[in-house]
XYZ file of N, CA and C in Angstrom:
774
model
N 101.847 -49.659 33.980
C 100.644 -49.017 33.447
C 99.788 -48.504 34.589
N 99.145 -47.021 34.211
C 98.184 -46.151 35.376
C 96.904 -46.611 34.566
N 95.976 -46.943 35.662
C 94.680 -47.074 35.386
C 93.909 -45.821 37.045
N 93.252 -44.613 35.763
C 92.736 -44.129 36.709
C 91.581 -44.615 37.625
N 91.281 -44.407 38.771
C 90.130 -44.777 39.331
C 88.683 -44.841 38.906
N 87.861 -45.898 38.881
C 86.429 -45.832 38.354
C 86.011 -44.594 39.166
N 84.973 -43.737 38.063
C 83.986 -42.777 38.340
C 84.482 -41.259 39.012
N 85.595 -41.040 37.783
C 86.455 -39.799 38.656
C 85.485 -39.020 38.026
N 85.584 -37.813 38.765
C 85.137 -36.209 38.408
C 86.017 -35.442 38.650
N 86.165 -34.504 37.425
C 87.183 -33.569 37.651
C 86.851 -32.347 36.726
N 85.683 -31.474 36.752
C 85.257 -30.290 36.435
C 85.720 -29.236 35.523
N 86.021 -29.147 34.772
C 86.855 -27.567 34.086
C 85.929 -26.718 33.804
N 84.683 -27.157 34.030
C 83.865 -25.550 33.018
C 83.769 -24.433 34.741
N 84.329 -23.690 34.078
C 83.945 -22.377 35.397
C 82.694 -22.256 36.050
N 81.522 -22.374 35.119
C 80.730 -22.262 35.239
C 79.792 -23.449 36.457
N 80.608 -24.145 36.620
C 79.827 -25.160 37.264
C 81.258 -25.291 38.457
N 80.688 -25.830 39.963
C 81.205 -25.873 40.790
C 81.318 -27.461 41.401
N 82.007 -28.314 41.440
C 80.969 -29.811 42.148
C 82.563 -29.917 43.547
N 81.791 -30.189 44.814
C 82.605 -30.155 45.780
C 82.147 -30.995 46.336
N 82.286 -31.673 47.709
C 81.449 -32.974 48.787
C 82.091 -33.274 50.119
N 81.332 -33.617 51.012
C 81.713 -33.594 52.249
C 82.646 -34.688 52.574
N 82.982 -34.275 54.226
C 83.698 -35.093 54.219
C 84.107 -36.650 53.966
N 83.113 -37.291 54.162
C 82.514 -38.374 53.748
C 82.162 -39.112 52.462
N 82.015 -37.986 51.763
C 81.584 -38.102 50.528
C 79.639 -38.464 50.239
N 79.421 -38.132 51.548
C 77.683 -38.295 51.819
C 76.967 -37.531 50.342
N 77.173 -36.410 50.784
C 76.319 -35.405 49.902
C 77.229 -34.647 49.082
N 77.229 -34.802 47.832
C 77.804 -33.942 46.672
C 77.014 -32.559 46.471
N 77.800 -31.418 46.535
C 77.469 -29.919 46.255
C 78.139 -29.437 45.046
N 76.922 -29.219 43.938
C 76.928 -28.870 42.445
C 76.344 -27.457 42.501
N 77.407 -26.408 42.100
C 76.785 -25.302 42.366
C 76.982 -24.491 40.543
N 76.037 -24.114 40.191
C 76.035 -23.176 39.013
C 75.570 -21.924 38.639
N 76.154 -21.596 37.768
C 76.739 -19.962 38.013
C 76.535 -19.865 36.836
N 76.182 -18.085 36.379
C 76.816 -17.742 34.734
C 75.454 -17.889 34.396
N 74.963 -17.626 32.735
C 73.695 -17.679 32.031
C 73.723 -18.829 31.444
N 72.599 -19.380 31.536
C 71.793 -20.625 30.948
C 72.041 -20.699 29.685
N 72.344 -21.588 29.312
C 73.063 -22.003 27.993
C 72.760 -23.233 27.097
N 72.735 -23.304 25.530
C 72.371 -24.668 25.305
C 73.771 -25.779 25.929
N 74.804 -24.915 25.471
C 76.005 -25.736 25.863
C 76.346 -26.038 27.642
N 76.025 -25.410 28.446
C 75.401 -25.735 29.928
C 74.590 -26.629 30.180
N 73.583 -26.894 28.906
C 72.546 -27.298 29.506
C 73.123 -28.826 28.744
N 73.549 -29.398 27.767
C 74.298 -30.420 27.271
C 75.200 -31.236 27.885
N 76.239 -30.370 29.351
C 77.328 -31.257 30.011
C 76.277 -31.476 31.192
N 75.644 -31.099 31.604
C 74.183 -31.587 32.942
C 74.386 -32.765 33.062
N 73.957 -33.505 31.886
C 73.662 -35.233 32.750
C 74.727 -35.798 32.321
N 75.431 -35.735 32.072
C 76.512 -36.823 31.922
C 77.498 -36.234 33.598
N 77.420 -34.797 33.767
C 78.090 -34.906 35.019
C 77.357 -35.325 36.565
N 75.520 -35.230 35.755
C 75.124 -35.927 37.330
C 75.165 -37.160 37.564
N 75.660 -37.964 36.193
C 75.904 -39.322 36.090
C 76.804 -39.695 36.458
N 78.073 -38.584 36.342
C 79.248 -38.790 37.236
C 79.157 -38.549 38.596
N 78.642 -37.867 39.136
C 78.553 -37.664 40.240
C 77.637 -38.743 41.074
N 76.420 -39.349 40.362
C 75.777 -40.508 41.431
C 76.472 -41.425 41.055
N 77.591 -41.900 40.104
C 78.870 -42.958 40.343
C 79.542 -42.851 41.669
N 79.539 -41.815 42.346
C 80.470 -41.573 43.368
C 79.446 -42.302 44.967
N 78.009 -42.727 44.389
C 77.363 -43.225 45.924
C 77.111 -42.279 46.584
N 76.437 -41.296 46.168
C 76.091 -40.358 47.520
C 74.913 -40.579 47.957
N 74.716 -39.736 49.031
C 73.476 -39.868 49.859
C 72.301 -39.168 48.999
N 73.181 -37.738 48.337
C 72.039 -37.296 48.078
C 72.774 -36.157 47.159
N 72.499 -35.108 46.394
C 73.226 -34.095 45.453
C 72.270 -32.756 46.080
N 72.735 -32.079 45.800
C 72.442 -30.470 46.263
C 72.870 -30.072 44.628
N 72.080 -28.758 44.184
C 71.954 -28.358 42.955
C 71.987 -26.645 43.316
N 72.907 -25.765 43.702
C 72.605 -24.566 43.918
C 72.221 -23.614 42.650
N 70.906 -22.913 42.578
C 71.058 -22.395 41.075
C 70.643 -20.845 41.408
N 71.422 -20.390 42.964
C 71.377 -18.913 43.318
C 71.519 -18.526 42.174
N 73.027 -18.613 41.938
C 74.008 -17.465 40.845
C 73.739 -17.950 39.108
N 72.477 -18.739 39.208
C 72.346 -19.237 37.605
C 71.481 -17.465 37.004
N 71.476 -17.294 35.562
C 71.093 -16.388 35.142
C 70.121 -16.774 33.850
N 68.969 -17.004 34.585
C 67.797 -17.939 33.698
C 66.692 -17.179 34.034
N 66.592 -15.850 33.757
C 65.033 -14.776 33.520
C 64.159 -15.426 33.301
N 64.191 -16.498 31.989
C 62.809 -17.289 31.867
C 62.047 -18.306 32.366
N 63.496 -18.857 32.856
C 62.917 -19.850 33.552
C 63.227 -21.339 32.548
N 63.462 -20.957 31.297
C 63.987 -21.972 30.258
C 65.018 -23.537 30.953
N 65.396 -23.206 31.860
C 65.995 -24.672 32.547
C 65.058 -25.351 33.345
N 64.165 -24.618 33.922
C 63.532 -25.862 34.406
C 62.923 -27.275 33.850
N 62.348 -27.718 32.443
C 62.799 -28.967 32.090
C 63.786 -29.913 32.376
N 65.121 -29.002 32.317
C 66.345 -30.124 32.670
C 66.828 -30.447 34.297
N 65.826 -29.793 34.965
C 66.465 -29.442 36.340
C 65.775 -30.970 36.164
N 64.257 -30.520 36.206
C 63.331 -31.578 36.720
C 63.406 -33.535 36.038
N 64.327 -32.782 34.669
C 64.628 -34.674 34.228
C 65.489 -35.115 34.947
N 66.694 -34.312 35.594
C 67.943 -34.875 36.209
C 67.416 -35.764 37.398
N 66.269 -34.814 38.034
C 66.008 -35.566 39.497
C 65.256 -36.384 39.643
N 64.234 -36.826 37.931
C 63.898 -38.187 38.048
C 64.871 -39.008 37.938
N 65.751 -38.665 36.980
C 66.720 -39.610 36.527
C 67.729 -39.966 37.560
N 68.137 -39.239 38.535
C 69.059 -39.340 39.566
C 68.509 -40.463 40.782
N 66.837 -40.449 40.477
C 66.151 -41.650 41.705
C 66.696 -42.724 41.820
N 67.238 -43.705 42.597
C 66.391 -43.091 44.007
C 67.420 -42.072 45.016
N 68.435 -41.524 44.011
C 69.462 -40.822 45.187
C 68.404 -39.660 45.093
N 68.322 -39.134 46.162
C 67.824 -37.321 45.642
C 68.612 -36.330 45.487
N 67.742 -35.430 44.570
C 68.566 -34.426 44.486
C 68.070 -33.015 44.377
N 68.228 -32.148 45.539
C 67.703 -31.236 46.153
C 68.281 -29.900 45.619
N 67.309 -28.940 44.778
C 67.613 -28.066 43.948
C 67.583 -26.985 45.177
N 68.438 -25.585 45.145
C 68.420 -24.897 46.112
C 67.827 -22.957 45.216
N 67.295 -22.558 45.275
C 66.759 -21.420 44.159
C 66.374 -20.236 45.398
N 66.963 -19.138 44.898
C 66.269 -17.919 45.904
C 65.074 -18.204 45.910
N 64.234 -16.853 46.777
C 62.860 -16.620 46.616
C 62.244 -15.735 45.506
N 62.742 -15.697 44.858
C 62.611 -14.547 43.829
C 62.623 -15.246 42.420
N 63.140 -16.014 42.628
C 63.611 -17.159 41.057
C 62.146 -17.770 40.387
N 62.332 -17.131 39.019
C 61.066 -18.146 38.842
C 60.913 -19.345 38.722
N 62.302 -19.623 38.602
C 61.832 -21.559 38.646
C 61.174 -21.966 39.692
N 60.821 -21.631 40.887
C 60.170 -21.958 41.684
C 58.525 -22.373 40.996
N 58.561 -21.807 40.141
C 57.178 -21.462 39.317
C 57.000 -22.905 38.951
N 58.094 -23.716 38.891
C 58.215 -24.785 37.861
C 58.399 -26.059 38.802
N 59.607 -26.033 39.587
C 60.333 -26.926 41.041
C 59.561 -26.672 42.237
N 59.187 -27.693 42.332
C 58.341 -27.463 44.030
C 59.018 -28.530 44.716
N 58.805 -28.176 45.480
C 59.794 -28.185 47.110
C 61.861 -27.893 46.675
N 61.556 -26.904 46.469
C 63.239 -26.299 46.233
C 63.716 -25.624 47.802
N 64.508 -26.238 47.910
C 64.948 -25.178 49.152
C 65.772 -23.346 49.120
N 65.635 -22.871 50.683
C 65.981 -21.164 50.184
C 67.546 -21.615 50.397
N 67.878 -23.072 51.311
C 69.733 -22.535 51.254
C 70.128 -23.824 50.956
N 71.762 -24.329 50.937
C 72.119 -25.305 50.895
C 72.162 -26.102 52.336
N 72.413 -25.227 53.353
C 72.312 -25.439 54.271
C 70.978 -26.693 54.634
N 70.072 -25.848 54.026
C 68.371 -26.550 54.378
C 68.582 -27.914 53.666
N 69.050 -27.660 52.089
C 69.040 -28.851 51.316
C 69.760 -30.190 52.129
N 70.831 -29.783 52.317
C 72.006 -30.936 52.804
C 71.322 -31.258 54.371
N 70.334 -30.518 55.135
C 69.522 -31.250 56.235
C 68.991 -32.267 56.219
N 67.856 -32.082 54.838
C 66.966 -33.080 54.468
C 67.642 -34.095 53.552
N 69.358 -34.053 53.299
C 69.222 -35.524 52.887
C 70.322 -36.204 53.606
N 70.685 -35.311 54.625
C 71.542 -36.362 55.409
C 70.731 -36.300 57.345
N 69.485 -36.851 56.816
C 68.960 -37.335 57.648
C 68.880 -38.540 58.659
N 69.811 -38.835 59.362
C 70.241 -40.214 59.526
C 69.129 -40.779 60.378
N 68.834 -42.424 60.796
C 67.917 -42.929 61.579
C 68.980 -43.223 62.937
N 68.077 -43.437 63.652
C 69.027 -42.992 65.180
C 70.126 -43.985 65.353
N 70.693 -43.683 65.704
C 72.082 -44.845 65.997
C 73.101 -45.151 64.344
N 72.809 -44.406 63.434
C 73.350 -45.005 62.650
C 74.186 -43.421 61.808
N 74.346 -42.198 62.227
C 75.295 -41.080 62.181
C 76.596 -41.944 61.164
N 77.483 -41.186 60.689
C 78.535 -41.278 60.300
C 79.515 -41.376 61.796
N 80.555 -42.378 61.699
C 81.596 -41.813 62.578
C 83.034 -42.057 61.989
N 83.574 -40.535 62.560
C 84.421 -39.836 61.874
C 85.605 -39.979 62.848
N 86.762 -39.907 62.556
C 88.333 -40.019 62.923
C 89.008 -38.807 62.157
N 89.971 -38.151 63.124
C 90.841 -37.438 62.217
C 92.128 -37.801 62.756
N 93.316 -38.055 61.575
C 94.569 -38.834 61.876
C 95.771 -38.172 60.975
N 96.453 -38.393 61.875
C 97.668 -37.987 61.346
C 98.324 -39.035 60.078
N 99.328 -38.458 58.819
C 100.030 -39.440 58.202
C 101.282 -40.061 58.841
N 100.228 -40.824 59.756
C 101.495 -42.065 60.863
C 101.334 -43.066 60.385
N 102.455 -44.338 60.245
C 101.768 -45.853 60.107
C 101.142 -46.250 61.055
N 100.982 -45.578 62.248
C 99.578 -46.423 63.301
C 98.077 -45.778 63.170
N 98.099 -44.528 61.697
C 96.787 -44.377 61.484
C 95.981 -45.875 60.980
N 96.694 -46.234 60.068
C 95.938 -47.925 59.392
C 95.208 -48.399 60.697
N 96.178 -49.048 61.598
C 95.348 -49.737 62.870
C 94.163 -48.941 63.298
N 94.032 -47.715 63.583
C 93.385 -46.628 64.442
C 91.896 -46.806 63.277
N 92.338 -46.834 61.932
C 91.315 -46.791 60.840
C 90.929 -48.111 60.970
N 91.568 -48.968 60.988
C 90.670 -50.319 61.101
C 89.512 -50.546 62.527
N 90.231 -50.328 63.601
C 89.719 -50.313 64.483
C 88.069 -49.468 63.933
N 88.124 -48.021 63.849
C 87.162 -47.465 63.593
C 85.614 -48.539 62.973
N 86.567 -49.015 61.700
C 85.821 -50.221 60.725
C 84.914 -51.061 61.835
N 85.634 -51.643 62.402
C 85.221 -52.889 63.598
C 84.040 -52.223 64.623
N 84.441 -51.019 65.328
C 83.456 -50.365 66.023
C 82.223 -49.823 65.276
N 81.804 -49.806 63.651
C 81.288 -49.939 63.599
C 80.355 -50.989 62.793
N 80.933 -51.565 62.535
C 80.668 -53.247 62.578
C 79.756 -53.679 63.456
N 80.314 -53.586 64.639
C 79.822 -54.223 65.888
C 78.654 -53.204 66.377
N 78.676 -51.911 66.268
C 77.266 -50.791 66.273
C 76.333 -50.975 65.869
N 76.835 -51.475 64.321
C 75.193 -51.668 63.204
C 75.060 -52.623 62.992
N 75.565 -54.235 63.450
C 75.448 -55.552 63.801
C 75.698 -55.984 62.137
N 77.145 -55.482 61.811
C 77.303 -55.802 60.028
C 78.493 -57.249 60.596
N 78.781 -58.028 61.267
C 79.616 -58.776 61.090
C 80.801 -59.617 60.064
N 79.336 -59.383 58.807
C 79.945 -60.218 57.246
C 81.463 -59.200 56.627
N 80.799 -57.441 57.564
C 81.704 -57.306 56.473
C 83.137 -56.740 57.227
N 83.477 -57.048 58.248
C 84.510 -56.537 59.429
C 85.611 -56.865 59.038
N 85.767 -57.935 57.909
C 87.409 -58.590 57.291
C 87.479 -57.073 56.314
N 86.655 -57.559 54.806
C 86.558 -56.639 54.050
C 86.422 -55.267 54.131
N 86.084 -54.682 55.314
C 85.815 -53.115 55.291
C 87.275 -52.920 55.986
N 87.938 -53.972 56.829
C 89.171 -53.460 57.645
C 90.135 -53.436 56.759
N 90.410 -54.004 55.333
C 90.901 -54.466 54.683
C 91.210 -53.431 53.540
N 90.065 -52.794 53.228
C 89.471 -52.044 52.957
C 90.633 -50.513 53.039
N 89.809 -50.654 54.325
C 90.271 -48.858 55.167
C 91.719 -49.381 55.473
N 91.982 -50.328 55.578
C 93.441 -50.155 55.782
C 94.363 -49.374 54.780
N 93.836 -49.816 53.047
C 94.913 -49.699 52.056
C 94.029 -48.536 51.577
N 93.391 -47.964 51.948
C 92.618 -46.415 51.994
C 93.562 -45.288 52.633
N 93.576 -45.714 53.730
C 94.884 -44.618 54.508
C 96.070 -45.097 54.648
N 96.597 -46.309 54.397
C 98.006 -46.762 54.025
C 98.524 -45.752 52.228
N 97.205 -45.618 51.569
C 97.761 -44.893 50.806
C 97.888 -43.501 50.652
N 97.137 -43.094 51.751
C 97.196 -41.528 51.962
C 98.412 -40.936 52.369
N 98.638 -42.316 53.423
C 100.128 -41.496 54.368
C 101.430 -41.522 53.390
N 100.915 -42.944 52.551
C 102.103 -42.651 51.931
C 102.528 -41.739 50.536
N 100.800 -41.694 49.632
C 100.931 -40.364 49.087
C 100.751 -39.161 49.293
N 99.764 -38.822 49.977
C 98.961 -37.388 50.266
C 100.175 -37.146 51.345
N 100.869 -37.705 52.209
C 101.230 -37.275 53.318
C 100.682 -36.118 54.093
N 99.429 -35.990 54.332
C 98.719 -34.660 54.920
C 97.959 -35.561 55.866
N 97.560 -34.671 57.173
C 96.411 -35.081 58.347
C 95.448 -35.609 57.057
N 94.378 -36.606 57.779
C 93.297 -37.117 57.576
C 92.165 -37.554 57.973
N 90.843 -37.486 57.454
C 89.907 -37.492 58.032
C 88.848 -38.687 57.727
N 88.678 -39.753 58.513
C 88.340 -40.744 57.934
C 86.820 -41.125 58.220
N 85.858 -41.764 57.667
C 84.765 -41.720 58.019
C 83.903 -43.383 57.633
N 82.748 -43.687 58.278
C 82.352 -45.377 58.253
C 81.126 -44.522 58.011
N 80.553 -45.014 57.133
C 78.950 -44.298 57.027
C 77.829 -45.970 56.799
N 76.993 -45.874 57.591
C 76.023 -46.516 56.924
C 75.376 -46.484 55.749
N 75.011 -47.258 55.072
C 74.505 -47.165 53.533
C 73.593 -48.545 53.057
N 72.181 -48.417 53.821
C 71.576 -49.728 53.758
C 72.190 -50.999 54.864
N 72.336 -52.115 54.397
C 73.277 -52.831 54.786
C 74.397 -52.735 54.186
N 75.299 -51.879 53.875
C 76.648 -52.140 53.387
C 77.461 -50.415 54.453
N 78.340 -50.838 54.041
C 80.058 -49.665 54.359
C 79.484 -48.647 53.870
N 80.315 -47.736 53.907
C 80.464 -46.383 52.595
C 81.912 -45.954 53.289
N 83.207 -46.735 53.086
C 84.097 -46.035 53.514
C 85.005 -44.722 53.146
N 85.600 -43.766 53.679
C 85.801 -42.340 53.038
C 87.077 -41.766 53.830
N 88.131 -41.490 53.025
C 89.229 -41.185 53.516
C 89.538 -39.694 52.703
N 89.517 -38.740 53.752
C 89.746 -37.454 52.932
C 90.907 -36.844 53.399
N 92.048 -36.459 52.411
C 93.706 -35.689 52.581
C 93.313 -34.149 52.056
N 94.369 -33.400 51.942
C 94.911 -32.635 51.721
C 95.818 -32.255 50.467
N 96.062 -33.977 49.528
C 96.399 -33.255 48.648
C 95.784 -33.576 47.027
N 95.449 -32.588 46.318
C 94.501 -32.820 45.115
C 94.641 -33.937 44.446
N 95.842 -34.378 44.462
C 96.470 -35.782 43.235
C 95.684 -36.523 43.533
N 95.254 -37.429 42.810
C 94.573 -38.405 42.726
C 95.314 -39.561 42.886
N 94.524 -40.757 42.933
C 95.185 -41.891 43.432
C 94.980 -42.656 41.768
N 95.926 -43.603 41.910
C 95.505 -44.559 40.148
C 96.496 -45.874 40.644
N 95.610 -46.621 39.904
C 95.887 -48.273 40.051
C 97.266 -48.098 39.514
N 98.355 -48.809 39.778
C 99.527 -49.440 39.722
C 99.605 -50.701 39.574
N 100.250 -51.276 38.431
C 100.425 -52.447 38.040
C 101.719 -52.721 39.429
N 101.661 -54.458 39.358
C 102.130 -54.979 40.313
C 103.947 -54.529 40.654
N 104.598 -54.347 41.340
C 106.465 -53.714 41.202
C 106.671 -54.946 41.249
N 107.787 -55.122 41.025
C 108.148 -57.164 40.893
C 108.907 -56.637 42.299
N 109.039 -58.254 42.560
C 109.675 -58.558 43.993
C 110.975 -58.554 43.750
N 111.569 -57.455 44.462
C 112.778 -57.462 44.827
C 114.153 -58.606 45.273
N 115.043 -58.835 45.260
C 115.409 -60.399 44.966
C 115.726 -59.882 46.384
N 115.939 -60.648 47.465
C 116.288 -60.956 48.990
C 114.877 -60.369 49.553
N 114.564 -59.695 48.938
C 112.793 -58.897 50.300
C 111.664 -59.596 49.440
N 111.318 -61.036 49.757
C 109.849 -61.711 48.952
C 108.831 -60.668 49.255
N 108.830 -59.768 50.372
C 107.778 -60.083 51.340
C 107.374 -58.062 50.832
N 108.452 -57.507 50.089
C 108.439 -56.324 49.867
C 107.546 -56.052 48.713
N 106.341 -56.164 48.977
C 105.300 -56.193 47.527
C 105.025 -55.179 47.613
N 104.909 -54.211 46.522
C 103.999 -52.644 46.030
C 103.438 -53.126 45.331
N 102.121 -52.031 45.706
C 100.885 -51.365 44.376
C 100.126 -52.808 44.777
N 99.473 -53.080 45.801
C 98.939 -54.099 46.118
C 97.345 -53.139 46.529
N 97.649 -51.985 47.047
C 96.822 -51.265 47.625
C 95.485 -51.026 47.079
N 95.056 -50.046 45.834
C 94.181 -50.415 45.441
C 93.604 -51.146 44.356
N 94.214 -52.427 44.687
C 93.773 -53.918 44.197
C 92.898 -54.162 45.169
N 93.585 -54.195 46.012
C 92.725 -55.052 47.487
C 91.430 -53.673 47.495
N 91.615 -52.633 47.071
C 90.673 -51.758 47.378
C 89.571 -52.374 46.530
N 89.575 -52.680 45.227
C 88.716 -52.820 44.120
C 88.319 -54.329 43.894
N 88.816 -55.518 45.071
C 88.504 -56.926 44.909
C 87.546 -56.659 46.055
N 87.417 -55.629 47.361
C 86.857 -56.376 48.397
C 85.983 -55.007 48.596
N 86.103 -54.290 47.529
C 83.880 -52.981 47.347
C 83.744 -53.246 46.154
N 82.526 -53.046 46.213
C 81.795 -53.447 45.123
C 81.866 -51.853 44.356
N 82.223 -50.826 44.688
C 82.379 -49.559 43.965
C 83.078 -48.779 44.835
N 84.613 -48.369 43.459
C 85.115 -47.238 44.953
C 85.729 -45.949 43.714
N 86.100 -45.062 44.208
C 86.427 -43.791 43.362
C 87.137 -42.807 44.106
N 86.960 -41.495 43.427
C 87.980 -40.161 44.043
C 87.311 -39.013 43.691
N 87.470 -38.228 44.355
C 86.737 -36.965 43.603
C 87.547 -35.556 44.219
N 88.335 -34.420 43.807
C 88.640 -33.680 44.305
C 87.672 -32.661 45.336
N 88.252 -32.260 46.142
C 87.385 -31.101 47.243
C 88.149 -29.832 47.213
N 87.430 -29.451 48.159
C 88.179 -27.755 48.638
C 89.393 -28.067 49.101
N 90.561 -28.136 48.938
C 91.765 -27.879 49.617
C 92.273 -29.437 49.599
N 92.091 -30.620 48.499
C 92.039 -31.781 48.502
C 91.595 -32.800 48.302
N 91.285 -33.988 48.303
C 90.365 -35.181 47.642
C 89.536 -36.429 48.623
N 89.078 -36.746 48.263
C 88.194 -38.037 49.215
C 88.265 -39.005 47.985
N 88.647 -39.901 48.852
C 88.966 -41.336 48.033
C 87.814 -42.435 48.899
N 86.715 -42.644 48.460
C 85.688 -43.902 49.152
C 85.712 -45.307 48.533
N 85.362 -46.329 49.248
C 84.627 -47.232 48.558
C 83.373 -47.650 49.440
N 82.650 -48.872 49.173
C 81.544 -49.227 49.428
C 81.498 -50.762 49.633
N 81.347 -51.172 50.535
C 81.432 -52.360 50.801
C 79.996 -53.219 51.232
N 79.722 -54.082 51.068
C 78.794 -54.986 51.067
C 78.727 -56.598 51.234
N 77.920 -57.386 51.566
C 78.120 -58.605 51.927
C 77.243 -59.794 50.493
N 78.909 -59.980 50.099
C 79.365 -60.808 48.766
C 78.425 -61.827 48.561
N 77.872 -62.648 49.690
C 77.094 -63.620 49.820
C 77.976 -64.515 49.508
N 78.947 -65.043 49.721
C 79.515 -66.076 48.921
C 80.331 -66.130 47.701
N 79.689 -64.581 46.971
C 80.683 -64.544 45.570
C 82.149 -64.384 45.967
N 82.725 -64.471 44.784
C 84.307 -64.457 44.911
C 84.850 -63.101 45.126
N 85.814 -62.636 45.215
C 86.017 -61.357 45.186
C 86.487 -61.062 44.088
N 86.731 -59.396 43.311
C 87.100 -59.508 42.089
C 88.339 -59.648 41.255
N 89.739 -60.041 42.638
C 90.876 -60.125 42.171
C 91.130 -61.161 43.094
């Protein structure tokens, strides 16, 4: 049995665009086409999907929206209470009247995605890019540990290595594409982020039975261990491929969930 990943997104209306960095920091929701009741109906259930995914922050581009009156601004402005405390930074020409309505909108995405991946000093994302080798795992753990030891997280150096291991152990062995791996701060916890090359998604696998002479030959262990040792992890397709994160944090003592 496939159990897809908690908190997927996967888009079909044309009209709406949702993409995210490498990291999976900041989600970019871009919309297009005329304002609609039926547009305006899939809104929160997909920004609900989208702050499932832990971001830093959402970007809302509404250049190419076609709203003369201005009739969306109500829903812009409930999403981004409702989205608190992530923010979420609407991006509107100069010409748009919603401005009339949204204050502090930015003129680009560019500007938007400044102000919310603002990091405090010493604490940047750091990023790896790796080939699908089996000595990426080590190279990815390592990463884990260095920054462990940066942002003085000690509790969580088992679990985040543990973590990122079966993160890019499963890339190389599904995505088989280069990869780009990333440790983000997030409060006191992880935000770990492994991004491939190829769109498929990843999904839980029930256990393969053990092979009779190889005990030691266990599958589909991978994201088990992903989903006992973060407290939230998911997938979301990108431009040219997917980012698979989780989020790790210090259990205090609780058990883990498998």
């Amino acid at each position: 049995m496939e159990e897809e990943p908690p908190y997927l997104f996967d888009s079909r209306d044309t009209s709406v665009r949702v993409t995210t960095d490498d990291d999976g920091a900041v989600i970019d929701i871009v919309v297009r086409g005329p304002w609609t009741a039926a547009l305006a109906a899939t809104l929160p259930a997909m920004i609900r999907q989208c702050l499932a995914e832990c971001p830093s922050g959402i970007t809302v581009d509404l250049a190419e929206l076609d709203d003369p009156q201005g009739q969306s601004a109500p829903t812009w402005l409930a999403l981004a209470r409702d989205a608190e405390p992530t923010r979420l930074a609407v991006c509107l020409p100069p010409h748009s009247i919603l401005r009339d309505h949204i204050e502090n909108a930015f003129p680009t995405v560019a500007a938007a995605r400044d102000s919310l991946v603002d990091c405090p000093p010493g604490t940047a994302p750091i990023r790896l890019s790796l080939p699908p080798a089996p000595e990426s795992s080590s190279a990815a753990r390592n990463l884990v540990g260095e920054a462990c030891h940066q942002w003085q997280l000690p509790s969580l150096l088992h679990p985040g290595r543990a973590v990122m291991s079966e993160l890019v152990g499963n890339a190389i062995e599904h995505a088989r594409t280069p990869m780009e791996v990333s440790v983000s701060r997030r409060g006191t916890g992880l935000h770990l982020a492994v991004r491939d090359h190829d769109p498929a998604l990843p999904h839980v696998r029930a256990l393969a039975p053990v092979i009779a002479g190889r005990p030691l030959d266990e599958r589909g262990h991978g994201l088990l261990v992903v989903d006992a040792d973060s407290v939230a992890w998911g997938a979301m397709r990108t431009v040219g491929g997917k980012v698979v994160w989780a989020t790790i944090r210090d259990r205090g003592g609780s058990p883990r969930r498998w």
